[in-house]
mmCIF file of C-alpha atoms and ligand atoms in Angstrom:
data_model
loop_
_atom_site.group_PDB
_atom_site.id
_atom_site.type_symbol
_atom_site.label_atom_id
_atom_site.label_comp_id
_atom_site.label_asym_id
_atom_site.label_seq_id
_atom_site.Cartn_x
_atom_site.Cartn_y
_atom_site.Cartn_z
ATOM 1 C CA UNK A 1 18.976 -14.002 3.141
ATOM 2 C CA UNK A 2 19.513 -10.343 3.537
ATOM 3 C CA UNK A 3 17.495 -8.446 6.083
ATOM 4 C CA UNK A 4 14.883 -5.438 4.659
ATOM 5 C CA UNK A 5 14.015 -2.090 5.749
ATOM 6 C CA UNK A 6 10.338 -1.567 5.056
ATOM 7 C CA UNK A 7 9.256 2.218 4.321
ATOM 8 C CA UNK A 8 5.599 2.420 4.761
ATOM 9 C CA UNK A 9 3.654 5.557 2.832
ATOM 10 C CA UNK A 10 0.623 6.656 4.624
ATOM 11 C CA UNK A 11 -2.025 9.609 4.203
ATOM 12 C CA UNK A 12 -4.882 8.842 6.604
ATOM 13 C CA UNK A 13 -6.219 6.192 9.238
ATOM 14 C CA UNK A 14 -3.129 3.903 8.931
ATOM 15 C CA UNK A 15 -5.116 0.477 9.376
ATOM 16 C CA UNK A 16 -3.066 -1.339 6.983
ATOM 17 C CA UNK A 17 -0.395 0.009 8.512
ATOM 18 C CA UNK A 18 -1.540 -1.625 11.818
ATOM 19 C CA UNK A 19 -2.027 -4.941 10.057
ATOM 20 C CA UNK A 20 1.902 -4.680 9.001
ATOM 21 C CA UNK A 21 3.181 -3.539 12.438
ATOM 22 C CA UNK A 22 0.859 -6.675 13.900
ATOM 23 C CA UNK A 23 2.197 -9.053 11.581
ATOM 24 C CA UNK A 24 5.928 -7.880 12.365
ATOM 25 C CA UNK A 25 5.252 -8.112 16.199
ATOM 26 C CA UNK A 26 3.979 -12.226 15.269
ATOM 27 C CA UNK A 27 6.857 -12.498 13.298
ATOM 28 C CA UNK A 28 5.299 -12.989 9.949
ATOM 29 C CA UNK A 29 7.466 -10.332 7.844
ATOM 30 C CA UNK A 30 9.942 -12.892 7.098
ATOM 31 C CA UNK A 31 13.198 -10.960 6.729
ATOM 32 C CA UNK A 32 11.584 -7.456 6.683
ATOM 33 C CA UNK A 33 11.627 -4.840 9.544
ATOM 34 C CA UNK A 34 9.157 -1.546 9.368
ATOM 35 C CA UNK A 35 11.892 1.204 9.790
ATOM 36 C CA UNK A 36 10.346 4.435 8.605
ATOM 37 C CA UNK A 37 6.720 5.603 8.325
ATOM 38 C CA UNK A 38 6.397 8.526 5.989
ATOM 39 C CA UNK A 39 2.967 10.623 5.712
ATOM 40 C CA UNK A 40 1.916 12.981 3.440
ATOM 41 C CA UNK A 41 -0.457 14.587 5.737
ATOM 42 C CA UNK A 42 0.756 15.915 9.090
ATOM 43 C CA UNK A 43 -2.380 15.141 10.654
ATOM 44 C CA UNK A 44 -2.896 11.200 9.572
ATOM 45 C CA UNK A 45 -3.347 9.068 12.856
ATOM 46 C CA UNK A 46 -1.237 6.559 11.057
ATOM 47 C CA UNK A 47 1.563 8.712 12.135
ATOM 48 C CA UNK A 48 0.545 7.946 15.730
ATOM 49 C CA UNK A 49 0.286 4.234 15.372
ATOM 50 C CA UNK A 50 3.965 4.275 14.227
ATOM 51 C CA UNK A 51 4.867 6.643 17.321
ATOM 52 C CA UNK A 52 3.243 4.273 19.788
ATOM 53 C CA UNK A 53 5.341 1.365 18.062
ATOM 54 C CA UNK A 54 8.590 3.549 18.395
ATOM 55 C CA UNK A 55 8.813 3.353 14.345
ATOM 56 C CA UNK A 56 10.594 6.414 12.852
ATOM 57 C CA UNK A 57 8.134 8.932 11.345
ATOM 58 C CA UNK A 58 8.614 11.750 8.714
ATOM 59 C CA UNK A 59 6.149 14.163 7.012
ATOM 60 C CA UNK A 60 6.425 15.029 3.593
ATOM 61 C CA UNK A 61 3.116 17.575 3.043
ATOM 62 C CA UNK A 62 2.035 17.453 -0.819
ATOM 63 C CA UNK A 63 1.014 20.863 -0.449
ATOM 64 C CA UNK A 64 4.298 22.269 0.612
ATOM 65 C CA UNK A 65 5.616 21.541 -3.106
ATOM 66 C CA UNK A 66 4.748 23.237 -6.068
ATOM 67 C CA UNK A 67 4.476 20.424 -8.294
ATOM 68 C CA UNK A 68 4.356 16.248 -8.278
ATOM 69 C CA UNK A 69 7.910 16.533 -10.153
ATOM 70 C CA UNK A 70 9.452 18.598 -6.828
ATOM 71 C CA UNK A 71 7.218 16.170 -4.465
ATOM 72 C CA UNK A 72 8.468 12.763 -6.049
ATOM 73 C CA UNK A 73 12.291 14.281 -6.066
ATOM 74 C CA UNK A 74 12.102 15.008 -2.055
ATOM 75 C CA UNK A 75 10.157 11.628 -1.544
ATOM 76 C CA UNK A 76 12.982 9.768 -3.410
ATOM 77 C CA UNK A 77 15.811 11.510 -1.474
ATOM 78 C CA UNK A 78 13.953 10.620 2.030
ATOM 79 C CA UNK A 79 13.751 6.982 0.525
ATOM 80 C CA UNK A 80 17.000 6.543 -0.236
ATOM 81 C CA UNK A 81 18.216 8.433 3.219
ATOM 82 C CA UNK A 82 16.009 5.742 4.671
ATOM 83 C CA UNK A 83 17.889 2.793 2.859
ATOM 84 C CA UNK A 84 14.563 1.570 1.937
ATOM 85 C CA UNK A 85 14.802 -2.083 0.389
ATOM 86 C CA UNK A 86 10.755 -2.338 0.162
ATOM 87 C CA UNK A 87 8.317 0.595 0.002
ATOM 88 C CA UNK A 88 4.937 -0.165 0.827
ATOM 89 C CA UNK A 89 1.928 2.282 0.012
ATOM 90 C CA UNK A 90 -0.741 1.765 2.558
ATOM 91 C CA UNK A 91 -3.438 4.079 1.970
ATOM 92 C CA UNK A 92 -1.030 6.739 0.249
ATOM 93 C CA UNK A 93 -3.110 8.789 -1.380
ATOM 94 C CA UNK A 94 -0.486 10.862 -3.614
ATOM 95 C CA UNK A 95 0.857 9.983 -6.930
ATOM 96 C CA UNK A 96 4.718 9.775 -7.547
ATOM 97 C CA UNK A 97 6.153 10.544 -10.771
ATOM 98 C CA UNK A 98 8.079 7.672 -13.068
ATOM 99 C CA UNK A 99 11.506 8.925 -11.726
ATOM 100 C CA UNK A 100 10.724 7.253 -8.093
ATOM 101 C CA UNK A 101 9.239 4.083 -9.862
ATOM 102 C CA UNK A 102 11.871 3.596 -11.845
ATOM 103 C CA UNK A 103 14.329 4.238 -8.881
ATOM 104 C CA UNK A 104 12.529 1.491 -7.330
ATOM 105 C CA UNK A 105 11.469 -0.709 -9.723
ATOM 106 C CA UNK A 106 9.801 -3.750 -8.129
ATOM 107 C CA UNK A 107 10.471 -2.582 -4.890
ATOM 108 C CA UNK A 108 7.387 -0.582 -4.366
ATOM 109 C CA UNK A 109 3.825 -2.124 -3.256
ATOM 110 C CA UNK A 110 0.375 -0.851 -3.192
ATOM 111 C CA UNK A 111 -3.029 -2.293 -1.860
ATOM 112 C CA UNK A 112 -5.784 -1.286 -3.773
ATOM 113 C CA UNK A 113 -9.339 -1.895 -2.207
ATOM 114 C CA UNK A 114 -10.965 -3.634 -5.757
ATOM 115 C CA UNK A 115 -10.302 -6.282 -7.911
ATOM 116 C CA UNK A 116 -7.712 -4.737 -10.475
ATOM 117 C CA UNK A 117 -8.657 -4.431 -13.102
ATOM 118 C CA UNK A 118 -12.118 -3.676 -12.127
ATOM 119 C CA UNK A 119 -12.505 -0.075 -10.324
ATOM 120 C CA UNK A 120 -9.034 1.490 -10.524
ATOM 121 C CA UNK A 121 -6.783 3.989 -12.059
ATOM 122 C CA UNK A 122 -6.646 7.602 -11.528
ATOM 123 C CA UNK A 123 -9.321 9.129 -9.187
ATOM 124 C CA UNK A 124 -10.480 5.522 -7.600
ATOM 125 C CA UNK A 125 -9.558 5.419 -4.257
ATOM 126 C CA UNK A 126 -10.682 5.317 -0.511
ATOM 127 C CA UNK A 127 -14.707 5.263 -0.086
ATOM 128 C CA UNK A 128 -15.131 6.314 -3.784
ATOM 129 C CA UNK A 129 -13.998 2.810 -5.113
ATOM 130 C CA UNK A 130 -16.901 1.323 -3.117
ATOM 131 C CA UNK A 131 -19.295 3.498 -4.287
ATOM 132 C CA UNK A 132 -18.692 2.956 -7.866
ATOM 133 C CA UNK A 133 -18.481 -1.066 -6.779
ATOM 134 C CA UNK A 134 -22.135 -0.907 -5.348
ATOM 135 C CA UNK A 135 -23.122 1.626 -8.144
ATOM 136 C CA UNK A 136 -22.403 -0.985 -10.731
ATOM 137 C CA UNK A 137 -24.312 -3.736 -8.718
ATOM 138 C CA UNK A 138 -21.136 -6.175 -8.754
ATOM 139 C CA UNK A 139 -21.796 -9.184 -6.620
ATOM 140 C CA UNK A 140 -18.024 -9.615 -5.601
ATOM 141 C CA UNK A 141 -15.178 -7.158 -4.737
ATOM 142 C CA UNK A 142 -12.278 -7.406 -2.893
ATOM 143 C CA UNK A 143 -8.591 -6.134 -2.372
ATOM 144 C CA UNK A 144 -5.065 -6.543 -4.733
ATOM 145 C CA UNK A 145 -1.406 -5.968 -3.930
ATOM 146 C CA UNK A 146 0.494 -5.106 -6.904
ATOM 147 C CA UNK A 147 3.802 -3.624 -7.806
ATOM 148 C CA UNK A 148 3.695 0.108 -8.375
ATOM 149 C CA UNK A 149 4.393 1.312 -11.800
ATOM 150 C CA UNK A 150 4.369 5.361 -13.176
ATOM 151 C CA UNK A 151 0.698 3.783 -14.803
ATOM 152 C CA UNK A 152 -1.688 3.900 -11.776
ATOM 153 C CA UNK A 153 -2.904 0.674 -10.391
ATOM 154 C CA UNK A 154 -1.557 -0.924 -13.511
ATOM 155 C CA UNK A 155 1.434 -2.782 -12.482
ATOM 156 C CA UNK A 156 2.225 -6.696 -11.910
ATOM 157 C CA UNK A 157 -0.187 -8.169 -9.682
ATOM 158 C CA UNK A 158 1.205 -10.146 -6.577
ATOM 159 C CA UNK A 159 -2.143 -11.053 -4.206
ATOM 160 C CA UNK A 160 -6.075 -10.634 -4.715
ATOM 161 C CA UNK A 161 -8.742 -11.837 -2.480
ATOM 162 C CA UNK A 162 -12.302 -11.635 -3.445
ATOM 163 C CA UNK A 163 -15.222 -10.363 -0.707
ATOM 164 C CA UNK A 164 -18.825 -11.268 -1.301
ATOM 165 C CA UNK A 165 -20.895 -8.115 -1.333
ATOM 166 C CA UNK A 166 -24.083 -8.280 0.565
ATOM 167 C CA UNK A 167 -27.701 -7.187 0.135
ATOM 168 C CA UNK A 168 -28.006 -3.802 1.842
ATOM 169 C CA UNK A 169 -24.005 -3.230 2.084
ATOM 170 C CA UNK A 170 -23.200 0.715 1.849
ATOM 171 C CA UNK A 171 -19.689 1.900 0.710
ATOM 172 C CA UNK A 172 -18.755 2.012 4.391
ATOM 173 C CA UNK A 173 -19.646 -1.352 5.124
ATOM 174 C CA UNK A 174 -18.315 -2.848 2.063
ATOM 175 C CA UNK A 175 -15.027 -0.988 2.609
ATOM 176 C CA UNK A 176 -14.884 -2.224 6.424
ATOM 177 C CA UNK A 177 -15.515 -5.801 5.298
ATOM 178 C CA UNK A 178 -12.971 -5.973 2.599
ATOM 179 C CA UNK A 179 -10.230 -4.468 4.669
ATOM 180 C CA UNK A 180 -11.145 -7.111 7.270
ATOM 181 C CA UNK A 181 -11.294 -10.027 4.974
ATOM 182 C CA UNK A 182 -8.620 -9.129 2.438
ATOM 183 C CA UNK A 183 -6.365 -6.029 2.580
ATOM 184 C CA UNK A 184 -5.180 -6.579 6.359
ATOM 185 C CA UNK A 185 -4.644 -10.277 5.299
ATOM 186 C CA UNK A 186 -2.774 -10.088 2.076
ATOM 187 C CA UNK A 187 -0.989 -6.880 2.285
ATOM 188 C CA UNK A 188 1.108 -8.575 5.324
ATOM 189 C CA UNK A 189 1.373 -11.619 3.003
ATOM 190 C CA UNK A 190 2.725 -9.847 0.091
ATOM 191 C CA UNK A 191 5.351 -7.957 2.437
ATOM 192 C CA UNK A 192 6.372 -11.341 3.719
ATOM 193 C CA UNK A 193 6.880 -13.014 0.191
ATOM 194 C CA UNK A 194 8.900 -9.925 -0.763
ATOM 195 C CA UNK A 195 11.105 -9.878 2.107
ATOM 196 C CA UNK A 196 11.638 -13.676 1.602
ATOM 197 C CA UNK A 197 12.750 -13.196 -1.764
ATOM 198 C CA UNK A 198 9.840 -15.395 -3.227
ATOM 199 C CA UNK A 199 8.468 -12.961 -5.812
ATOM 200 C CA UNK A 200 10.072 -12.710 -9.021
ATOM 201 C CA UNK A 201 8.583 -10.420 -12.172
ATOM 202 C CA UNK A 202 8.701 -11.443 -15.945
ATOM 203 C CA UNK A 203 6.616 -10.171 -18.918
ATOM 204 C CA UNK A 204 4.545 -7.978 -16.677
ATOM 205 C CA UNK A 205 3.352 -11.080 -14.277
ATOM 206 C CA UNK A 206 4.378 -12.099 -11.078
ATOM 207 C CA UNK A 207 5.841 -15.380 -10.457
ATOM 208 C CA UNK A 208 5.620 -16.686 -6.642
ATOM 209 C CA UNK A 209 7.582 -19.432 -4.912
ATOM 210 C CA UNK A 210 6.264 -20.548 -1.947
HETATM 211 C C1 GAR B 1 -7.574 1.498 2.349
HETATM 212 O O1 GAR B 1 -8.663 0.504 2.064
HETATM 213 C C2 GAR B 1 -6.479 1.226 0.774
HETATM 214 O O2 GAR B 1 -6.954 -0.173 0.178
HETATM 215 C C3 GAR B 1 -7.185 2.382 -0.038
HETATM 216 O O3 GAR B 1 -7.185 3.367 1.128
HETATM 217 C C4 GAR B 1 -7.735 3.007 2.469
HETATM 218 C C5 GAR B 1 -6.771 3.090 3.250
HETATM 219 O O4 GAR B 1 -7.305 2.779 4.712
HETATM 220 N N1 GAR B 1 -6.178 2.888 -0.753
HETATM 221 C C6 GAR B 1 -6.373 3.295 -1.907
HETATM 222 O O5 GAR B 1 -7.455 3.484 -2.454
HETATM 223 C C7 GAR B 1 -5.185 3.564 -2.950
HETATM 224 N N2 GAR B 1 -5.653 3.574 -4.022
HETATM 225 P P1 GAR B 1 -6.232 2.940 5.810
HETATM 226 O O6 GAR B 1 -5.297 4.319 6.061
HETATM 227 O O7 GAR B 1 -6.590 2.662 7.002
HETATM 228 O O8 GAR B 1 -4.759 1.821 5.964
#
């Protein structure tokens, strides 16, 4: 089984990146190794986490490109340069166009802080997802790891984990519990499954062999 270069895309604090770094240190990313972290923001704390762990960093600021197409082209070139076998969106808040999705079909995964198909799609990111879940009054939310396709949050689902909503939850407390109990567990697990060639996609659905 071949060794895989993992490139992680970030925009913010990078706690999901940290979960991946910790999993790699414990030997839990299978054949994968995090070889580069690319941020859409120059001041993302995720970059510090990468540097502290001697992982190469690159910054591609969205605002420095006139449109999504030129940003996507620059990202695609960077991913090819980094010889990415797997690309992980870990709190990456910029949408890339279908050219990138096609170039890396079934090689890009995203963690979303809700149980897709609830509270997902364009505009549903970060704390806002949890505000909407509480507004609706759901009793269960959670996280989803899925392959990235041109349609936002609509690609084949790899793993999901449910988390109970508690009386008195705020968007912040729900976000924290979903990160701790779901995101930081299922994202490294999905990366491990991918790197060990245990995920196949058929008819828009994944089949996982363990
Ligand atoms: C995470 O909760 C992640 O699921 C979410 O942003 C947060 C990033 O936190 N992503 C999205 O909402 C994407 N639609 P982190 O930078 O600490 O990993």
